[in-house]
Amino acid sequence: MRSWPAPSLPSPSPSPVGAALLLRDGASGRLVAVGDGPSARLYVCGITPYDATHLGHAFTYLTFDLVQRAWRQLGREVVYTQNITDVDDPLLERARSVGVDWRELAQDQIELFRQDMAALRVIPPQHYLGVVESLDLVTDLIGRLVELGAVYQVDDPKHPDWYFACRRAPGFGSLSGWDDRQMEAVFAERGGDPDRPGKRDPLDCLIWRLARPGEPSWDSPFGAGRPGWHVECTAIALSRLGPAFDLQGGGSDLIFPHHEMCAAEAQWATGQPLAQAYLHAAMVGLAGEKMSKSRGNLVLVSQLRRAGADPMAVRLALLAHHYATDWSWSPADLEDGQARLQRWRQAIRAPRSAPAESTVQAIGQAVLGDLRADRALAAVDAWAEAGQTASQDVAGARAELARAVDAWLGVAM
Ligand code: ZN
């Protein structure tokens, strides 16, 4: 799948020896150095292409854009893979309800997503794979899991679909750290089917759904059908990054079941963990409620752009919030982002400036210390303010500051 155009990237400036990106690993809860080898491998779960790109999506992809930028500043080679869930129940339902072909809906929404990502200056993945174009990878992985006895057919003569026996997977539950009660509480609302007759365990997840009339399907050794959600990401991630890659990411609503199931499938299939660390971006609400497709309260990046918002102001509005804390969007967020962008641009173009060296250092330290973009923003605010009372221009300071803001935060001045 074609991704989107890359923003221009300043070349990395030398980092202090031993500098590392520290992130709070979602599985262990510990602050750990992530991507510490010469190449850093990242997988972030992509969109299901409908209702793209709401601010929750944008917040997630910006979080991992900071990860990529930090790694590049540290001189790492970054290998980034992202999928698109371009065949799935919600997509098919939406296509039916609005009366368009599901492929057409997916193409339109993927194109909109690309435009939003490019406008926000998100660095694109090197490997951008749709599920439909990756079915061979998916069926190969399912085949391996069948051989290993990890997969069974439900006891349903009409539709004996294939399920993954997650409970028997080594380490199942260790990513989320959740107990049965917590898992069962959200499984149904996040695409699971705990009450499906014929399953061996309520939490077992669908891995291959046999063909139904009126639904797309593809031939496979397990019968014509289409894959379940989790195994798609597992197969795509393993194919491009191998096992035990550096970081698996997504929104916090993917912790369970999605990432837990992906991790369990990979562990069983390869004998190794899927990823060495996990990071989850917090949820973005609207007026105190969760922003979600089902509630119909989405704010879309494309709406804000159409209404004239500078994408860099949208970027700043989102970066003002730490990735780990749920928050609620309001129009004041965008106003703050616009005002901040204006202050910064004025300071960059002013005839006088404050020295930039300590601010540039503070930006890097804030991002490397668990992606505290909010603290980086505060440091730049203080620099811009100090410039107002500066009596002279410090040679190169404004260019140095603009370069750091672009390199670490992705905000073009
Ligand atoms: Zn995924």
PDB file of C-alpha atoms in Angstrom, residues 236-365:
ATOM      1  CA  ILE A 236       2.185  -8.248   9.204  1.00  0.00           C
ATOM      2  CA  ALA A 237       4.400  -7.234  12.132  1.00  0.00           C
ATOM      3  CA  LEU A 238       6.357 -10.518  12.146  1.00  0.00           C
ATOM      4  CA  SER A 239       6.818 -10.427   8.364  1.00  0.00           C
ATOM      5  CA  ARG A 240       8.485  -7.001   8.316  1.00  0.00           C
ATOM      6  CA  LEU A 241      10.077  -6.727  11.754  1.00  0.00           C
ATOM      7  CA  GLY A 242      10.641 -10.294  12.955  1.00  0.00           C
ATOM      8  CA  PRO A 243       9.896 -11.320  16.541  1.00  0.00           C
ATOM      9  CA  ALA A 244      11.007  -9.363  19.620  1.00  0.00           C
ATOM     10  CA  PHE A 245      11.000  -6.050  17.763  1.00  0.00           C
ATOM     11  CA  ASP A 246      11.549  -2.923  19.824  1.00  0.00           C
ATOM     12  CA  LEU A 247       8.119  -1.390  20.299  1.00  0.00           C
ATOM     13  CA  GLN A 248       4.482  -2.253  19.634  1.00  0.00           C
ATOM     14  CA  GLY A 249       2.106   0.689  19.825  1.00  0.00           C
ATOM     15  CA  GLY A 250      -1.477   1.783  19.540  1.00  0.00           C
ATOM     16  CA  GLY A 251      -4.267   3.414  21.475  1.00  0.00           C
ATOM     17  CA  SER A 252      -4.907   2.248  25.048  1.00  0.00           C
ATOM     18  CA  ASP A 253      -8.168   0.607  23.923  1.00  0.00           C
ATOM     19  CA  LEU A 254      -5.955  -1.928  22.097  1.00  0.00           C
ATOM     20  CA  ILE A 255      -4.253  -3.265  25.254  1.00  0.00           C
ATOM     21  CA  PHE A 256      -6.892  -5.961  25.537  1.00  0.00           C
ATOM     22  CA  PRO A 257      -7.872  -7.942  23.627  1.00  0.00           C
ATOM     23  CA  HIS A 258      -5.969  -6.781  20.552  1.00  0.00           C
ATOM     24  CA  HIS A 259      -2.367  -6.516  21.729  1.00  0.00           C
ATOM     25  CA  GLU A 260      -2.734  -9.318  24.251  1.00  0.00           C
ATOM     26  CA  MET A 261      -3.970 -11.656  21.486  1.00  0.00           C
ATOM     27  CA  CYS A 262      -1.273 -10.535  19.031  1.00  0.00           C
ATOM     28  CA  ALA A 263       1.402 -11.166  21.661  1.00  0.00           C
ATOM     29  CA  ALA A 264      -0.045 -14.597  22.491  1.00  0.00           C
ATOM     30  CA  GLU A 265      -0.211 -15.649  18.828  1.00  0.00           C
ATOM     31  CA  ALA A 266       3.370 -14.538  18.182  1.00  0.00           C
ATOM     32  CA  GLN A 267       4.713 -16.196  21.334  1.00  0.00           C
ATOM     33  CA  TRP A 268       3.090 -19.497  20.407  1.00  0.00           C
ATOM     34  CA  ALA A 269       4.108 -19.339  16.741  1.00  0.00           C
ATOM     35  CA  THR A 270       7.733 -18.218  17.184  1.00  0.00           C
ATOM     36  CA  GLY A 271       8.648 -19.073  20.784  1.00  0.00           C
ATOM     37  CA  GLN A 272       9.637 -15.433  21.249  1.00  0.00           C
ATOM     38  CA  PRO A 273       7.801 -12.331  22.402  1.00  0.00           C
ATOM     39  CA  LEU A 274       6.212 -10.197  19.690  1.00  0.00           C
ATOM     40  CA  ALA A 275       7.797  -7.005  21.018  1.00  0.00           C
ATOM     41  CA  GLN A 276      10.245  -6.020  23.727  1.00  0.00           C
ATOM     42  CA  ALA A 277       8.085  -3.125  24.924  1.00  0.00           C
ATOM     43  CA  TYR A 278       4.544  -1.824  24.491  1.00  0.00           C
ATOM     44  CA  LEU A 279       3.294   1.738  24.518  1.00  0.00           C
ATOM     45  CA  HIS A 280      -0.307   2.899  24.475  1.00  0.00           C
ATOM     46  CA  ALA A 281      -1.581   6.389  23.772  1.00  0.00           C
ATOM     47  CA  ALA A 282      -4.342   7.594  26.076  1.00  0.00           C
ATOM     48  CA  MET A 283      -7.897   8.187  24.915  1.00  0.00           C
ATOM     49  CA  VAL A 284      -9.077  11.592  23.738  1.00  0.00           C
ATOM     50  CA  GLY A 285     -12.605  12.466  24.812  1.00  0.00           C
ATOM     51  CA  LEU A 286     -15.004  15.222  23.854  1.00  0.00           C
ATOM     52  CA  ALA A 287     -16.865  17.164  26.535  1.00  0.00           C
ATOM     53  CA  GLY A 288     -15.997  14.528  29.112  1.00  0.00           C
ATOM     54  CA  GLU A 289     -17.204  11.569  27.017  1.00  0.00           C
ATOM     55  CA  LYS A 290     -15.063   9.050  25.177  1.00  0.00           C
ATOM     56  CA  MET A 291     -14.681  10.072  21.519  1.00  0.00           C
ATOM     57  CA  SER A 292     -15.843   7.081  19.532  1.00  0.00           C
ATOM     58  CA  LYS A 293     -17.485   6.005  16.339  1.00  0.00           C
ATOM     59  CA  SER A 294     -20.397   4.463  18.200  1.00  0.00           C
ATOM     60  CA  ARG A 295     -21.185   7.677  20.134  1.00  0.00           C
ATOM     61  CA  GLY A 296     -20.971   9.749  16.956  1.00  0.00           C
ATOM     62  CA  ASN A 297     -18.968  12.500  18.715  1.00  0.00           C
ATOM     63  CA  LEU A 298     -15.853  12.452  16.575  1.00  0.00           C
ATOM     64  CA  VAL A 299     -13.814  15.548  15.802  1.00  0.00           C
ATOM     65  CA  LEU A 300     -11.948  14.920  12.541  1.00  0.00           C
ATOM     66  CA  VAL A 301      -8.598  16.386  11.550  1.00  0.00           C
ATOM     67  CA  SER A 302      -9.997  16.980   8.052  1.00  0.00           C
ATOM     68  CA  GLN A 303     -12.901  19.032   9.508  1.00  0.00           C
ATOM     69  CA  LEU A 304     -10.469  21.254  11.400  1.00  0.00           C
ATOM     70  CA  ARG A 305      -8.325  21.656   8.282  1.00  0.00           C
ATOM     71  CA  ARG A 306     -11.341  22.552   6.162  1.00  0.00           C
ATOM     72  CA  ALA A 307     -12.340  25.136   8.763  1.00  0.00           C
ATOM     73  CA  GLY A 308      -8.966  26.796   8.263  1.00  0.00           C
ATOM     74  CA  ALA A 309      -6.932  25.467  11.203  1.00  0.00           C
ATOM     75  CA  ASP A 310      -3.182  25.426  10.606  1.00  0.00           C
ATOM     76  CA  PRO A 311      -2.154  21.730  10.872  1.00  0.00           C
ATOM     77  CA  MET A 312       0.849  22.859  12.948  1.00  0.00           C
ATOM     78  CA  ALA A 313      -1.569  24.403  15.465  1.00  0.00           C
ATOM     79  CA  VAL A 314      -3.494  21.102  15.581  1.00  0.00           C
ATOM     80  CA  ARG A 315      -0.190  19.330  16.133  1.00  0.00           C
ATOM     81  CA  LEU A 316       0.713  21.685  18.983  1.00  0.00           C
ATOM     82  CA  ALA A 317      -2.764  21.324  20.513  1.00  0.00           C
ATOM     83  CA  LEU A 318      -2.281  17.549  20.681  1.00  0.00           C
ATOM     84  CA  LEU A 319       1.353  17.661  21.817  1.00  0.00           C
ATOM     85  CA  ALA A 320       0.351  19.802  24.794  1.00  0.00           C
ATOM     86  CA  HIS A 321      -1.004  16.595  26.392  1.00  0.00           C
ATOM     87  CA  HIS A 322       1.181  13.772  27.683  1.00  0.00           C
ATOM     88  CA  TYR A 323       0.468  10.517  25.871  1.00  0.00           C
ATOM     89  CA  ALA A 324      -0.175   8.581  29.088  1.00  0.00           C
ATOM     90  CA  THR A 325      -3.108  10.597  30.443  1.00  0.00           C
ATOM     91  CA  ASP A 326      -6.664  10.519  29.089  1.00  0.00           C
ATOM     92  CA  TRP A 327      -7.948  13.984  28.258  1.00  0.00           C
ATOM     93  CA  SER A 328     -10.907  15.704  26.684  1.00  0.00           C
ATOM     94  CA  TRP A 329     -10.722  17.901  23.572  1.00  0.00           C
ATOM     95  CA  SER A 330     -12.361  21.306  23.562  1.00  0.00           C
ATOM     96  CA  PRO A 331     -12.196  24.225  21.114  1.00  0.00           C
ATOM     97  CA  ALA A 332      -9.876  25.946  23.637  1.00  0.00           C
ATOM     98  CA  ASP A 333      -7.207  23.327  22.831  1.00  0.00           C
ATOM     99  CA  LEU A 334      -7.069  24.500  19.231  1.00  0.00           C
ATOM    100  CA  GLU A 335      -7.138  28.173  20.258  1.00  0.00           C
ATOM    101  CA  ASP A 336      -4.191  27.527  22.582  1.00  0.00           C
ATOM    102  CA  GLY A 337      -2.351  25.698  19.802  1.00  0.00           C
ATOM    103  CA  GLN A 338      -2.929  28.559  17.378  1.00  0.00           C
ATOM    104  CA  ALA A 339      -1.823  31.188  19.916  1.00  0.00           C
ATOM    105  CA  ARG A 340       1.301  29.187  20.784  1.00  0.00           C
ATOM    106  CA  LEU A 341       2.210  28.714  17.100  1.00  0.00           C
ATOM    107  CA  GLN A 342       1.856  32.432  16.535  1.00  0.00           C
ATOM    108  CA  ARG A 343       4.049  33.290  19.572  1.00  0.00           C
ATOM    109  CA  TRP A 344       6.733  30.876  18.453  1.00  0.00           C
ATOM    110  CA  ARG A 345       6.721  32.087  14.860  1.00  0.00           C
ATOM    111  CA  GLN A 346       6.924  35.685  15.999  1.00  0.00           C
ATOM    112  CA  ALA A 347       9.895  34.832  18.231  1.00  0.00           C
ATOM    113  CA  ILE A 348      11.640  32.994  15.377  1.00  0.00           C
ATOM    114  CA  ARG A 349      11.202  35.999  13.082  1.00  0.00           C
ATOM    115  CA  ALA A 350      11.943  38.700  15.696  1.00  0.00           C
ATOM    116  CA  PRO A 351      15.034  40.877  15.313  1.00  0.00           C
ATOM    117  CA  ARG A 352      16.292  39.909  18.795  1.00  0.00           C
ATOM    118  CA  SER A 353      16.390  36.565  20.593  1.00  0.00           C
ATOM    119  CA  ALA A 354      17.423  34.813  23.779  1.00  0.00           C
ATOM    120  CA  PRO A 355      20.185  32.162  23.650  1.00  0.00           C
ATOM    121  CA  ALA A 356      18.782  28.815  22.480  1.00  0.00           C
ATOM    122  CA  GLU A 357      21.309  26.252  23.666  1.00  0.00           C
ATOM    123  CA  SER A 358      19.727  25.321  27.004  1.00  0.00           C
ATOM    124  CA  THR A 359      16.233  25.320  25.468  1.00  0.00           C
ATOM    125  CA  VAL A 360      17.333  22.989  22.684  1.00  0.00           C
ATOM    126  CA  GLN A 361      18.782  20.659  25.321  1.00  0.00           C
ATOM    127  CA  ALA A 362      15.584  20.832  27.350  1.00  0.00           C
ATOM    128  CA  ILE A 363      13.487  19.883  24.297  1.00  0.00           C
ATOM    129  CA  GLY A 364      15.587  16.764  23.694  1.00  0.00           C
ATOM    130  CA  GLN A 365      15.624  15.777  27.352  1.00  0.00           C
TER     131      GLN A 365
END
